[in-house]
Short mmCIF file of C-alpha atoms and ligand atoms in Angstrom, two decimals:
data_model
loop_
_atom_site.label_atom_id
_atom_site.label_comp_id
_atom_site.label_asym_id
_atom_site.label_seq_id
_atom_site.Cartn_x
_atom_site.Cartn_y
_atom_site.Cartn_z
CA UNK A 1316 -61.10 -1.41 -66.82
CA UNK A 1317 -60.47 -1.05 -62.75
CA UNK A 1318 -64.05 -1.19 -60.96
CA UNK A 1319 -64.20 -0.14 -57.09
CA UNK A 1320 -67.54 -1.62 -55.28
CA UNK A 1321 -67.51 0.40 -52.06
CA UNK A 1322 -68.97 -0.57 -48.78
CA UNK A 1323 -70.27 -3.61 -49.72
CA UNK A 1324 -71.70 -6.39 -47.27
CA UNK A 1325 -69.93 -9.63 -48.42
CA UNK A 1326 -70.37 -13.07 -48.77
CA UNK A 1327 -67.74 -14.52 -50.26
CA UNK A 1328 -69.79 -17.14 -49.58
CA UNK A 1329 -68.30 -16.51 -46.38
CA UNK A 1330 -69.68 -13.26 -44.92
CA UNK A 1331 -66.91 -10.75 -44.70
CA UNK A 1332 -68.81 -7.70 -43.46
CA UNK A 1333 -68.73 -4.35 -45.09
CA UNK A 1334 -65.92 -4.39 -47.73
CA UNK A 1335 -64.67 -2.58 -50.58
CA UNK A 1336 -63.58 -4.71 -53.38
CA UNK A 1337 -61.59 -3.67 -56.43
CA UNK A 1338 -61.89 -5.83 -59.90
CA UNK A 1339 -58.76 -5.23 -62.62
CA UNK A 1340 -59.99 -6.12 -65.53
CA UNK A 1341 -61.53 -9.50 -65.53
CA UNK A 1342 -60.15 -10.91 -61.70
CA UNK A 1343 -60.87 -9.56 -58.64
CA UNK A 1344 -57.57 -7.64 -57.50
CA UNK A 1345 -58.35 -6.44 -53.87
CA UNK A 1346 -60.77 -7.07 -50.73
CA UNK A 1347 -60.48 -4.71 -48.08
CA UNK A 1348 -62.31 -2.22 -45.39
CA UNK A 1349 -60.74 0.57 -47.63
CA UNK A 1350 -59.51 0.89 -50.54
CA UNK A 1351 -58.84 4.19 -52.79
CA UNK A 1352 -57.60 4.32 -55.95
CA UNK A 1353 -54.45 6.38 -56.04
CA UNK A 1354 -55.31 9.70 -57.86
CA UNK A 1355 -53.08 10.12 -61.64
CA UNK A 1356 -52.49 6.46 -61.69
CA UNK A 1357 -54.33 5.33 -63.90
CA UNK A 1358 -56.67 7.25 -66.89
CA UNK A 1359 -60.42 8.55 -64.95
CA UNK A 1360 -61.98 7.05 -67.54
CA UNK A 1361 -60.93 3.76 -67.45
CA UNK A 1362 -62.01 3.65 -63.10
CA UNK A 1363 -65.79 3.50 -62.08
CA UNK A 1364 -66.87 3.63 -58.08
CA UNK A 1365 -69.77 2.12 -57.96
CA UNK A 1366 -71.51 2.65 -54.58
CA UNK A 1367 -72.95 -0.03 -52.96
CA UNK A 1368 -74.23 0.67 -49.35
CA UNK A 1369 -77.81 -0.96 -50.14
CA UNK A 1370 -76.40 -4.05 -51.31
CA UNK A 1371 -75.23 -7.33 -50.64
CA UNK A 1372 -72.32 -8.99 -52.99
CA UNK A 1373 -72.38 -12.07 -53.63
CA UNK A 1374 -70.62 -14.52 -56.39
CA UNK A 1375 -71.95 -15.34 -59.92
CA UNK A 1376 -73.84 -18.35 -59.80
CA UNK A 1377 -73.25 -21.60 -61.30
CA UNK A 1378 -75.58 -23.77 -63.12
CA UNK A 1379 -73.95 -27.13 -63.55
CA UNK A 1380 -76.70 -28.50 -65.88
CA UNK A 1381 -78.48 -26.62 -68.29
CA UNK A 1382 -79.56 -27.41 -72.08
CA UNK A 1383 -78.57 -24.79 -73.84
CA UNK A 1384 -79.73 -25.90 -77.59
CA UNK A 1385 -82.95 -26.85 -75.60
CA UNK A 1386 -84.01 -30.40 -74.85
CA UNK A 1387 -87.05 -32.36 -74.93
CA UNK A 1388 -89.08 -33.76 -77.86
CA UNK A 1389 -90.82 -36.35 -75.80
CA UNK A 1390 -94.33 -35.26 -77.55
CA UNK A 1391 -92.52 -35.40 -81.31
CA UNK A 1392 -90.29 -32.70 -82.87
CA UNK A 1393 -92.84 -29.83 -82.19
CA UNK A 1394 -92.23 -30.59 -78.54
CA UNK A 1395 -88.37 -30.18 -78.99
CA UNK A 1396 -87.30 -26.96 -76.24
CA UNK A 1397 -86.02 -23.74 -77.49
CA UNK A 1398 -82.27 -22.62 -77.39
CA UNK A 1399 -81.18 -20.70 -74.38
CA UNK A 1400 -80.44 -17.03 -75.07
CA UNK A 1401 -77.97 -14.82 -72.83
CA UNK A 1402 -80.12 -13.01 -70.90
CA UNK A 1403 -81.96 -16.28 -69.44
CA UNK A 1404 -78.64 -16.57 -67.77
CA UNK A 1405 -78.02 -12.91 -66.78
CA UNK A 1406 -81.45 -12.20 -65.23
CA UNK A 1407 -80.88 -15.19 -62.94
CA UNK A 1408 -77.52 -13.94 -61.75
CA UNK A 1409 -75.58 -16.82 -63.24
CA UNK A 1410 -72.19 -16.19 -64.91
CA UNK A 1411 -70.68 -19.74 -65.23
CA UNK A 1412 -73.12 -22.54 -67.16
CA UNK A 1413 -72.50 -26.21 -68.06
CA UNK A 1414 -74.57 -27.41 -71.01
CA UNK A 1415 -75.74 -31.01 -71.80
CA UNK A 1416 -77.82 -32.37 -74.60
CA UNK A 1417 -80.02 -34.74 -73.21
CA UNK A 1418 -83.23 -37.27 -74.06
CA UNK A 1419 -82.58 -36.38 -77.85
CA UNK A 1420 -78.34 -36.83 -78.77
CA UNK A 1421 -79.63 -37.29 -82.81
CA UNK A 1422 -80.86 -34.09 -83.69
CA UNK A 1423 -78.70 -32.20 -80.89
CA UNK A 1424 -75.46 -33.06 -81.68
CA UNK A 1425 -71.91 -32.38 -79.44
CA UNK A 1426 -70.45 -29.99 -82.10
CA UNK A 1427 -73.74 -27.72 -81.73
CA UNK A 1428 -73.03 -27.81 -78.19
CA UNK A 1429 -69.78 -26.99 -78.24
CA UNK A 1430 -70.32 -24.63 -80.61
CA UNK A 1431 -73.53 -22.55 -78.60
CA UNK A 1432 -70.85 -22.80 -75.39
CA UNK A 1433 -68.25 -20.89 -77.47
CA UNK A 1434 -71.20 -18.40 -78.84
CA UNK A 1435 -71.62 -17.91 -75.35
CA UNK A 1436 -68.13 -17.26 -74.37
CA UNK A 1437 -68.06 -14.43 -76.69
CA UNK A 1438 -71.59 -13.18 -75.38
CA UNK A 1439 -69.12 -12.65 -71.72
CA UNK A 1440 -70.38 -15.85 -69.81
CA UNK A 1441 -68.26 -18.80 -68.67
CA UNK A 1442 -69.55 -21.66 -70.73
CA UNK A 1443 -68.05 -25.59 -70.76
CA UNK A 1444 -70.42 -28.49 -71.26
CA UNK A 1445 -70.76 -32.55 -70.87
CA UNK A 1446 -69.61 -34.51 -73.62
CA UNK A 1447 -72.69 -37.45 -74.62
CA UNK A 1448 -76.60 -37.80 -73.99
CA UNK A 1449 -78.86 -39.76 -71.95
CA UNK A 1450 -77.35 -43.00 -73.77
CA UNK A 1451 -74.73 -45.07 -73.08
CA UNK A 1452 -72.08 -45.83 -75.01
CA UNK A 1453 -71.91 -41.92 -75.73
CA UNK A 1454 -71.60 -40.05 -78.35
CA UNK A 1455 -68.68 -38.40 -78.37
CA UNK A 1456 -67.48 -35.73 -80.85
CA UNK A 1457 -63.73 -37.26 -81.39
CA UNK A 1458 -65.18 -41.44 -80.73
CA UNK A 1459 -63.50 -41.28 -77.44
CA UNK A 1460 -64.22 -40.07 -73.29
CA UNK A 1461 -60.96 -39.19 -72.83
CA UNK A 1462 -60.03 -37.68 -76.08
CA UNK A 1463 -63.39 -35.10 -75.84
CA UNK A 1464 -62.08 -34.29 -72.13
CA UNK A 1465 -58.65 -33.73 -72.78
CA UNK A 1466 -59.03 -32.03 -76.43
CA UNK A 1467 -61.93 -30.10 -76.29
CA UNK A 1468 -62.11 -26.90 -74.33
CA UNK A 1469 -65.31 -26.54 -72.79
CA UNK A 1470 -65.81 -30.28 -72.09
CA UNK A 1471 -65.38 -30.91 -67.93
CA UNK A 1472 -66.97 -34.15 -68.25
CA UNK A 1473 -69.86 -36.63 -69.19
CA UNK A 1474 -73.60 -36.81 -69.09
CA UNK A 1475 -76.40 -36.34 -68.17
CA UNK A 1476 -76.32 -40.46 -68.75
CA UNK A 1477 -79.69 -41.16 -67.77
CA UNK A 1478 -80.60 -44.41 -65.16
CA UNK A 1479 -83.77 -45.48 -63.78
CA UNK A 1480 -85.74 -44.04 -66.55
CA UNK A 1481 -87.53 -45.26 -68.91
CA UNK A 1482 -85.98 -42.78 -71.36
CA UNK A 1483 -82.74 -44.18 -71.20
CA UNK A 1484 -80.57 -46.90 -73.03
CA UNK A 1485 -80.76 -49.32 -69.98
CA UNK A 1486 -76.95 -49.31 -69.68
CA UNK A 1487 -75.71 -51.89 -67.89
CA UNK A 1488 -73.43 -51.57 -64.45
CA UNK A 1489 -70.70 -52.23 -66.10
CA UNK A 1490 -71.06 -50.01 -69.38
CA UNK A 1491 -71.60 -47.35 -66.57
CA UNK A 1492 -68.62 -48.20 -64.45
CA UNK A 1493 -66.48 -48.54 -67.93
CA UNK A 1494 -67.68 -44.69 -69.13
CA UNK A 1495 -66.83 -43.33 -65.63
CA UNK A 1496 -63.27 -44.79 -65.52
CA UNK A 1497 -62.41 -43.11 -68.91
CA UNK A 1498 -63.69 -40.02 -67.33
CA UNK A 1499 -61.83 -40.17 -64.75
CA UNK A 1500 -58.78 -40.83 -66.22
CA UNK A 1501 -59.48 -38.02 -68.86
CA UNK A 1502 -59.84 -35.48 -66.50
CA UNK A 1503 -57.07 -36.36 -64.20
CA UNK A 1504 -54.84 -35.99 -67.29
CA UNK A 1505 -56.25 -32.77 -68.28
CA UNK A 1506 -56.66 -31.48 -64.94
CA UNK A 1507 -60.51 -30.58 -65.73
CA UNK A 1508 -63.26 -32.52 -63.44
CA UNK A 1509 -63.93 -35.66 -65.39
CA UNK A 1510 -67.40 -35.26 -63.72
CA UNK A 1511 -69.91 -37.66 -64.36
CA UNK A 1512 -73.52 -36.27 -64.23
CA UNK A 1513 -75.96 -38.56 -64.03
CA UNK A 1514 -79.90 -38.13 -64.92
CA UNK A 1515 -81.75 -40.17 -62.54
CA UNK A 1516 -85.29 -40.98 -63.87
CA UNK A 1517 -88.60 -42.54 -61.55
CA UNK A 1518 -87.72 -45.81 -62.11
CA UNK A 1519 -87.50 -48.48 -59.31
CA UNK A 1520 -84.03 -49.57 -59.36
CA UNK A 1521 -83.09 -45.15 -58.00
CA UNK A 1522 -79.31 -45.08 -57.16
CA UNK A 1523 -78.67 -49.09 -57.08
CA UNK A 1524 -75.71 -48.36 -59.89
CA UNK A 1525 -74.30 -45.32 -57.84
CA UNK A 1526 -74.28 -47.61 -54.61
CA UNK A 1527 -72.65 -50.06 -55.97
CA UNK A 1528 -70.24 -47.81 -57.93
CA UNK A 1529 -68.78 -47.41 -54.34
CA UNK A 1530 -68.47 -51.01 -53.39
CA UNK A 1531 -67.52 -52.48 -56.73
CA UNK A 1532 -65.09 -49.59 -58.66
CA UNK A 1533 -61.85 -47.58 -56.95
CA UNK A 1534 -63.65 -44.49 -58.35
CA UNK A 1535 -64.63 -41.77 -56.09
CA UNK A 1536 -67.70 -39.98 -54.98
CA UNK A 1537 -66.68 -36.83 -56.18
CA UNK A 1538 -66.28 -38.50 -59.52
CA UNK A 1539 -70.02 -38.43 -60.11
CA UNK A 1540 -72.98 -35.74 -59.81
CA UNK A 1541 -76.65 -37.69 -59.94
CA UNK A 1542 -79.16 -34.90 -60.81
CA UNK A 1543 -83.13 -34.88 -60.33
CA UNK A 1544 -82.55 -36.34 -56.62
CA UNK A 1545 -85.41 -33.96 -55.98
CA UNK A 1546 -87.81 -35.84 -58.37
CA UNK A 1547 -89.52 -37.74 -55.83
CA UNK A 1548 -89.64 -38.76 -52.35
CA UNK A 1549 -88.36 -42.11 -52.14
CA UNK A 1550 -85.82 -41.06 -54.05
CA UNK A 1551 -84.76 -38.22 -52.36
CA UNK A 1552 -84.70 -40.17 -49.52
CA UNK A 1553 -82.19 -42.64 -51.08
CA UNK A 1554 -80.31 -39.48 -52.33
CA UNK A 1555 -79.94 -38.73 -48.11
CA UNK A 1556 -78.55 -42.18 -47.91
CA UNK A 1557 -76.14 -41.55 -50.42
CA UNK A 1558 -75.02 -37.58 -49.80
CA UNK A 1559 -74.49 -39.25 -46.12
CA UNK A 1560 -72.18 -41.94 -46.63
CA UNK A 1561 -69.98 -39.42 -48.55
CA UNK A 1562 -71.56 -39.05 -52.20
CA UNK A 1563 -72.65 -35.74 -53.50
CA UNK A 1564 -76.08 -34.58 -54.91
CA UNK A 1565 -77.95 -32.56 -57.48
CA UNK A 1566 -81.51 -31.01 -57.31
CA UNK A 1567 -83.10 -29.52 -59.84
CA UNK A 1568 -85.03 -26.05 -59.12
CA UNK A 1569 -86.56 -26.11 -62.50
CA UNK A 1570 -90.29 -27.38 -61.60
CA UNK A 1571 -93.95 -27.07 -61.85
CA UNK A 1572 -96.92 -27.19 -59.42
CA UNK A 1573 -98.25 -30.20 -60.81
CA UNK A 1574 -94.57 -32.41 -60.34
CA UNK A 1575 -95.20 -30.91 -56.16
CA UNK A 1576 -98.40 -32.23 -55.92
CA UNK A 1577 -97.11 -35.74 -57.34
CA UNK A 1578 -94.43 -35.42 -54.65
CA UNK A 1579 -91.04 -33.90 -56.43
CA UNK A 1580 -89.42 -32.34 -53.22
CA UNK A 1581 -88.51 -28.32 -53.98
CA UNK A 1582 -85.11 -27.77 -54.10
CA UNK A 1583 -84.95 -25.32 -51.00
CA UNK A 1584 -86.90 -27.51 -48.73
CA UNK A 1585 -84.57 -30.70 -49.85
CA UNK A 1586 -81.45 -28.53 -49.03
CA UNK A 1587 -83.00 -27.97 -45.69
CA UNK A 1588 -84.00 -31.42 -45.21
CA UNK A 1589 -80.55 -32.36 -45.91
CA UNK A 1590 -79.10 -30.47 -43.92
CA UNK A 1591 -81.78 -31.84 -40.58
CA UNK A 1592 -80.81 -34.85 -41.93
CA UNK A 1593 -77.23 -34.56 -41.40
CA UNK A 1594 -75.81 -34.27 -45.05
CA UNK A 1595 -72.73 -32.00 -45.34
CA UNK A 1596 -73.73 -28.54 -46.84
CA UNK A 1597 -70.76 -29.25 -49.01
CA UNK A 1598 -72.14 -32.70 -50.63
CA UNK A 1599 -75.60 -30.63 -52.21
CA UNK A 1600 -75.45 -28.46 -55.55
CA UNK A 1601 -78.53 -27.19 -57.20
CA UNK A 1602 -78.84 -26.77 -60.85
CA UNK A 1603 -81.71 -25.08 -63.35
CA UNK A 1604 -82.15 -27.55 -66.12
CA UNK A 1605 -83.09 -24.97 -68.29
CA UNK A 1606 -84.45 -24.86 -71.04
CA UNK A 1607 -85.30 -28.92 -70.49
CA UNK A 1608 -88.42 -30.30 -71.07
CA UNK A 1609 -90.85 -30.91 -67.94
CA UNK A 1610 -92.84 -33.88 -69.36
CA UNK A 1611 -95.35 -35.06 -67.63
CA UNK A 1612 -96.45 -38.72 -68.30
CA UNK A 1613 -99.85 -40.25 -67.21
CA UNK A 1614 -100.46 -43.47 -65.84
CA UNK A 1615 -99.75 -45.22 -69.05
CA UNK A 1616 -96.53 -43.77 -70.01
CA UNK A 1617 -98.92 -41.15 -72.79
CA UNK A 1618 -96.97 -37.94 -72.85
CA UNK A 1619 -100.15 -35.79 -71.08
CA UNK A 1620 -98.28 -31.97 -70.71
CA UNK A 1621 -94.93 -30.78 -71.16
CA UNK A 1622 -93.06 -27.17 -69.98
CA UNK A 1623 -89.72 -25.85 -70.40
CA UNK A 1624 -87.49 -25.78 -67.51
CA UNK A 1625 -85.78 -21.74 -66.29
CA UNK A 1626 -82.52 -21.24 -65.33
CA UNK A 1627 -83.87 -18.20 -63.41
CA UNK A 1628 -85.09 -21.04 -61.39
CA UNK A 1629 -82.06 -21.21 -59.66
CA UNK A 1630 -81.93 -18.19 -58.08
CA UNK A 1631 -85.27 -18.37 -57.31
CA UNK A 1632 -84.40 -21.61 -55.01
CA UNK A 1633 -81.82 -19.11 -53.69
CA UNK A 1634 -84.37 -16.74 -52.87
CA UNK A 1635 -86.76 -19.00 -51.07
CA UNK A 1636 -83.76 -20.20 -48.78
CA UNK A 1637 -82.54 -17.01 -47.44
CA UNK A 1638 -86.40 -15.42 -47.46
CA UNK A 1639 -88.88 -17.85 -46.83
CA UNK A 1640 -87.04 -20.29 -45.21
CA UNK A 1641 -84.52 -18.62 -43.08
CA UNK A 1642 -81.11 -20.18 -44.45
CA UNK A 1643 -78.10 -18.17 -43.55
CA UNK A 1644 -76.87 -16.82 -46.74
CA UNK A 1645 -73.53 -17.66 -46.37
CA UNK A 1646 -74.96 -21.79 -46.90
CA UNK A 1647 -77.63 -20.97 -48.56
CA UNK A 1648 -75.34 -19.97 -51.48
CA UNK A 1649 -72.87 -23.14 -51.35
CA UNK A 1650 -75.11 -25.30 -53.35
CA UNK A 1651 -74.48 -22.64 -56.22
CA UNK A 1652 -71.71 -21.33 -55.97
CA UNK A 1653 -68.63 -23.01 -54.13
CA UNK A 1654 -69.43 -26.56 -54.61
CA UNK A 1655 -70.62 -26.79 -57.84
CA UNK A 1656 -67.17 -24.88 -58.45
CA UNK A 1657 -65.15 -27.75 -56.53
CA UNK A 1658 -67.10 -30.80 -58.10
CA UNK A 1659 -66.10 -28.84 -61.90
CA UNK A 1660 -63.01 -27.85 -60.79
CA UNK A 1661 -63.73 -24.44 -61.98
CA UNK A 1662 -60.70 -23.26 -59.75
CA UNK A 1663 -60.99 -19.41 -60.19
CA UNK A 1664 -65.32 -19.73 -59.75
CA UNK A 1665 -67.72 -19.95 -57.12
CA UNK A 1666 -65.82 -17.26 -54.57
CA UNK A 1667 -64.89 -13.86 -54.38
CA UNK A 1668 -61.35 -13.45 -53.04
CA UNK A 1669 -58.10 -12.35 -54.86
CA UNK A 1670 -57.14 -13.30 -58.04
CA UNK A 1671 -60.35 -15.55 -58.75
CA UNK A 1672 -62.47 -14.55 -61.99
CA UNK A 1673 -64.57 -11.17 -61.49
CA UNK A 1674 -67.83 -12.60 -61.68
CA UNK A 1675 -70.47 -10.91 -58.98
CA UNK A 1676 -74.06 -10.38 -58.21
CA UNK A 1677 -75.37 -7.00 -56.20
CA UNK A 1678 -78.82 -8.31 -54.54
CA UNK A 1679 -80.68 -5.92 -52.38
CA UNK A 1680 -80.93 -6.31 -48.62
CA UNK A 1681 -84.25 -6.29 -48.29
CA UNK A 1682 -86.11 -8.03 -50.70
CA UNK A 1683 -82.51 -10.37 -52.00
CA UNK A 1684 -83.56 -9.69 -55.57
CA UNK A 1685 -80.94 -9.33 -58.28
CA UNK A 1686 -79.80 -5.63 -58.92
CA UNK A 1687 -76.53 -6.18 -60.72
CA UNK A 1688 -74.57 -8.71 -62.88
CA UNK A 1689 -70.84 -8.92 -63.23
CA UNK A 1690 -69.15 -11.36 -65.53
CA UNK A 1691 -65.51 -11.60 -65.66
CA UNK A 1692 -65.58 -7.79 -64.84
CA UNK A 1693 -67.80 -6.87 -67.40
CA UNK A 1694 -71.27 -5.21 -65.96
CA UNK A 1695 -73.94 -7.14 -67.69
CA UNK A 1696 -77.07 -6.14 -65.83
CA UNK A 1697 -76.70 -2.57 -63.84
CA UNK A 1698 -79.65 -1.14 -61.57
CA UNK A 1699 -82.02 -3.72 -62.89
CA UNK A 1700 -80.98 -3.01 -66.36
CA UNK A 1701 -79.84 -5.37 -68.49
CA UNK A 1702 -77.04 -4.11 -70.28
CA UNK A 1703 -76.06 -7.14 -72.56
CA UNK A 1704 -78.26 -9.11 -74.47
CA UNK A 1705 -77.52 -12.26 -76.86
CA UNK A 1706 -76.87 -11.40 -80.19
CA UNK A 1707 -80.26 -12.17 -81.56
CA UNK A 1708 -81.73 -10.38 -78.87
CA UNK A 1709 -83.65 -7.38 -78.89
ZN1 ZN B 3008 -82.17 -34.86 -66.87
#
């Protein structure tokens, strides 16, 4: 299938101006001011021209964090999250997804994960996940870090290993530092990320372990990805700390009112604050936590409400940037597009330019709502309609 998207205004993230840009099957083959295709080349019915004056392109989004078997069960098994279906991604304008189990790694198990990634392959997404739970060691499908990263497909790396929460095994520095090395090394074998993507809960002791990861190991910022730096403010304001000394930082756009009013920053405004702050735009990614659980705990640790996190969320963080809060686009889409791409090493995501995977989003000018969904060429959302579903959907 050859697919011609003509005069559209581009951000690749980079804004490129008007553009016309030509997708071959599932890459993107050509970006230019013009570009016809050559009449009797190829078959009329394999070309569509899609016309796209009113629009603005923009790539697929990424969400590096997302529990797609659903997460939770801090109120007992009737509190465990629902599985994430296709269109959960779709309508949110993301095409690549990274799934992690999370609190519970006993009734969610690795091969399920694995196995809902691969559903999702098939569905027309780009799905990989983290290999383990919030507990250290980790469960790993084959009993080893480096064996899950350098056998098994979809797995880019570790996590979410939770710290500073009261969910989480208490690992020690050095059980930490021990699971990040084998990471490492897996990934640099397999050329995949070997990321390490760390849950960081309310508890007192915030980044201490990531700090001292820097002064104590050899291994590298870009080694690890602590999420929830959003969650409160003294954390976020260690998380400034960090993203400005060189490390690199998560927030989570999944949220509720109630987690604002107790002082959880919103992703947007933290991005901003960053940047005022100094932080390279490059050293911030956001991600959805979908389909997670949003517990809320009262004073006594008593589970007192609970939500499920949307990974529509993230574009909705999007959104608020580039409407509300006047972000250029062209950074206002780096925390979800090109640098989760880099930290993954996802080479052929998070930009549109030759030869990378066709995965696009048509917003409108005006309002910057999603119109269109492209996944490795495939149109998955057209004109507001969704055109694929998940295979249980109706
Ligand atoms: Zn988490």
């Amino acid at each position: 299938m050859i697919m011609l998207f003509k005069n559209v205004e581009l951000y690749t993230p980079e804004y490129l101006g008007h553009m016309d840009v030509l997708v071959i099957g599932d890459k993107i083959g050509k970006i230019s001011e013009n570009i016809e295709v050559e009449q009797g080349m190829f078959d009329k019915s394999l070309i569509s021209v899609v016309d796209c004056t009113d629009y603005i392109m923009i790539p697929g989004l990424i969400d590096g964090h997302v529990h797609l078997l659903g997460g939770g069960g801090e109120g007992g098994y009737k509190t465990r999250t629902p599985e994430l279906m296709l269109s959960d991604l779709i309508l949110g304008g993301i095409t690549t997804v990274v799934g992690c189990l999370g609190t519970d790694g006993i009734s969610r198990t690795m091969q399920s994960l694995i196995a809902k990634a691969y559903g999702l392959r098939e569905e027309g997404v780009s799905a990989y996940v983290y290999t383990g739970s919030y507990r250290l060691p980790l469960a790993t499908v084959t009993g080893s870090i480096q064996q899950d990263i350098r056998m098994i497909d979809p797995v880019v790396g570790i996590g979410e290993i939770a710290i500073s929460d009261h969910r989480s095994a208490a690992p020690t520095f050095e059980e930490l530092a021990k699971a990040a090395s084998d990471a490492r090394v897996g990934g640099i074998l397999s050329g995949k990320a070997g990321l390490v993507n760390i849950h960081l809960g309310d508890g007192k002791d915030m980044m201490r372990y990531l700090f001292e990861m820097q002064e104590k190991t050899e291994l590298p910022y870009a080694q690890f990805l602590p999420t929830h730096a959003n969650r409160n403010g003294s954390l976020f304001k260690e998380a400034i700390k960090y993203a400005k000394g060189g490390g690199y930082i998560d927030f989570t756009t999944s949220t509720v009112p109630l987690f604002i009013e107790d002082g959880e920053v919103p992703a947007a405004k933290a991005f901003i604050d960053c940047l005022n702050e100094g932080v390279s735009p490059y050293h911030v990614t956001f991600s959805s936590d979908g389909q997670g659980s949003l517990p809320i705990f009262d004073s006594s640790g008593a589970l007192s409400g609970l939500d499920v996190g949307k990974s529509s969320s993230l574009f909705g963080a999007l959104q608020t940037l580039v409407m509300d809060m006047g972000c250029e686009i062209e950074k206002a889409l780096l925390p979800v597009t090109k640098n989760p791409a880099k930290l993954l090493k996802l080479l052929n995501k998070g930009e549109i330019k030759a030869n990378s995977d066709a995965d696009m989003v048509l917003v409108t000018k005006d309002t910057f709502e999603i119109r269109s969904v492209y996944a490795r060429g495939v149109a998955m959302m057209e004109n507001g309609i969704l055109l694929k579903k998940g295979t249980f959907e109706k």
